[in-house]
Every structure is written in C-alpha cells, then in structure tokens.
C-alpha cells in the first residue's frame, strides 16, 4: 500500500506517477473535500465513483509501466493520495 497521508500541493496540470503498478487509487482534494476512486490495470483506467466532482484524471503511461494522475482543477491545489498496489505491473 502506498499512502501519502499528508497534504501534497500540485500545480495545475502537474502530475503524480504510480510506476510499475496496477490497483486502486483514491484521491482527495483537500480544498473542497471532493474524492475520486480509480481502478487501474491492464493499461486501462476507470473512475469508479466520486464524492463531488471528479478529482483529476488518470491515464496509462507505457514509459513508466504504470499510471499518471493529473491535476485538472485549474489551479495549484492540495491533494491526498492512497494507492493500493495489487500488481507490480500495469
């Protein structure tokens, strides 16, 4: 389990990589409390559910054999991340 228990400030269009991984990602926007649950595996991503508006976007990136989350909020914002790694490949 990869946990970022603290607040991480990410610029608009800034990214966070989850390399060599498949699993489940939960992202919370600390500014407004919106939270999104993503599933990722086999080079695919699905935003399963959001409490409030979807928080960012998640996409497969072959070069890291994993997934990249992007801040699409429109400004620098503080986020929390919880990633459950279920496989050491994408």
Tab-separated table of C-alpha atoms in Angstrom, residues 56-86:
chain	number	residue	atom	x	y	z
A	56	UNK	CA	-8.141	14.968	-11.707
A	57	UNK	CA	-7.615	12.384	-14.423
A	58	UNK	CA	-5.731	9.088	-14.522
A	59	UNK	CA	-4.081	7.603	-17.632
A	60	UNK	CA	-1.774	4.707	-18.521
A	61	UNK	CA	1.819	5.679	-19.449
A	62	UNK	CA	3.853	2.932	-21.139
A	63	UNK	CA	7.192	4.595	-20.325
A	64	UNK	CA	6.655	4.108	-16.585
A	65	UNK	CA	4.740	0.820	-16.914
A	66	UNK	CA	2.071	2.395	-14.770
A	67	UNK	CA	-0.328	5.280	-14.384
A	68	UNK	CA	-0.135	9.059	-14.193
A	69	UNK	CA	-2.609	11.210	-12.300
A	70	UNK	CA	-3.025	14.838	-13.476
A	71	UNK	CA	-4.394	17.850	-11.580
A	72	UNK	CA	-7.148	19.303	-13.769
A	73	UNK	CA	-8.615	21.564	-11.074
A	74	UNK	CA	-7.445	24.766	-12.794
A	75	UNK	CA	-5.024	25.969	-10.138
A	76	UNK	CA	-2.432	24.752	-7.668
A	77	UNK	CA	-4.315	22.652	-5.143
A	78	UNK	CA	-3.543	20.374	-2.208
A	79	UNK	CA	-4.349	16.667	-2.578
A	80	UNK	CA	-4.063	13.425	-0.621
A	81	UNK	CA	-3.335	10.065	-2.331
A	82	UNK	CA	-3.955	6.468	-1.247
A	83	UNK	CA	-2.778	3.768	-3.673
A	84	UNK	CA	-3.328	0.038	-3.148
A	85	UNK	CA	-0.849	-1.803	-5.378
A	86	UNK	CA	-2.265	-5.197	-6.340
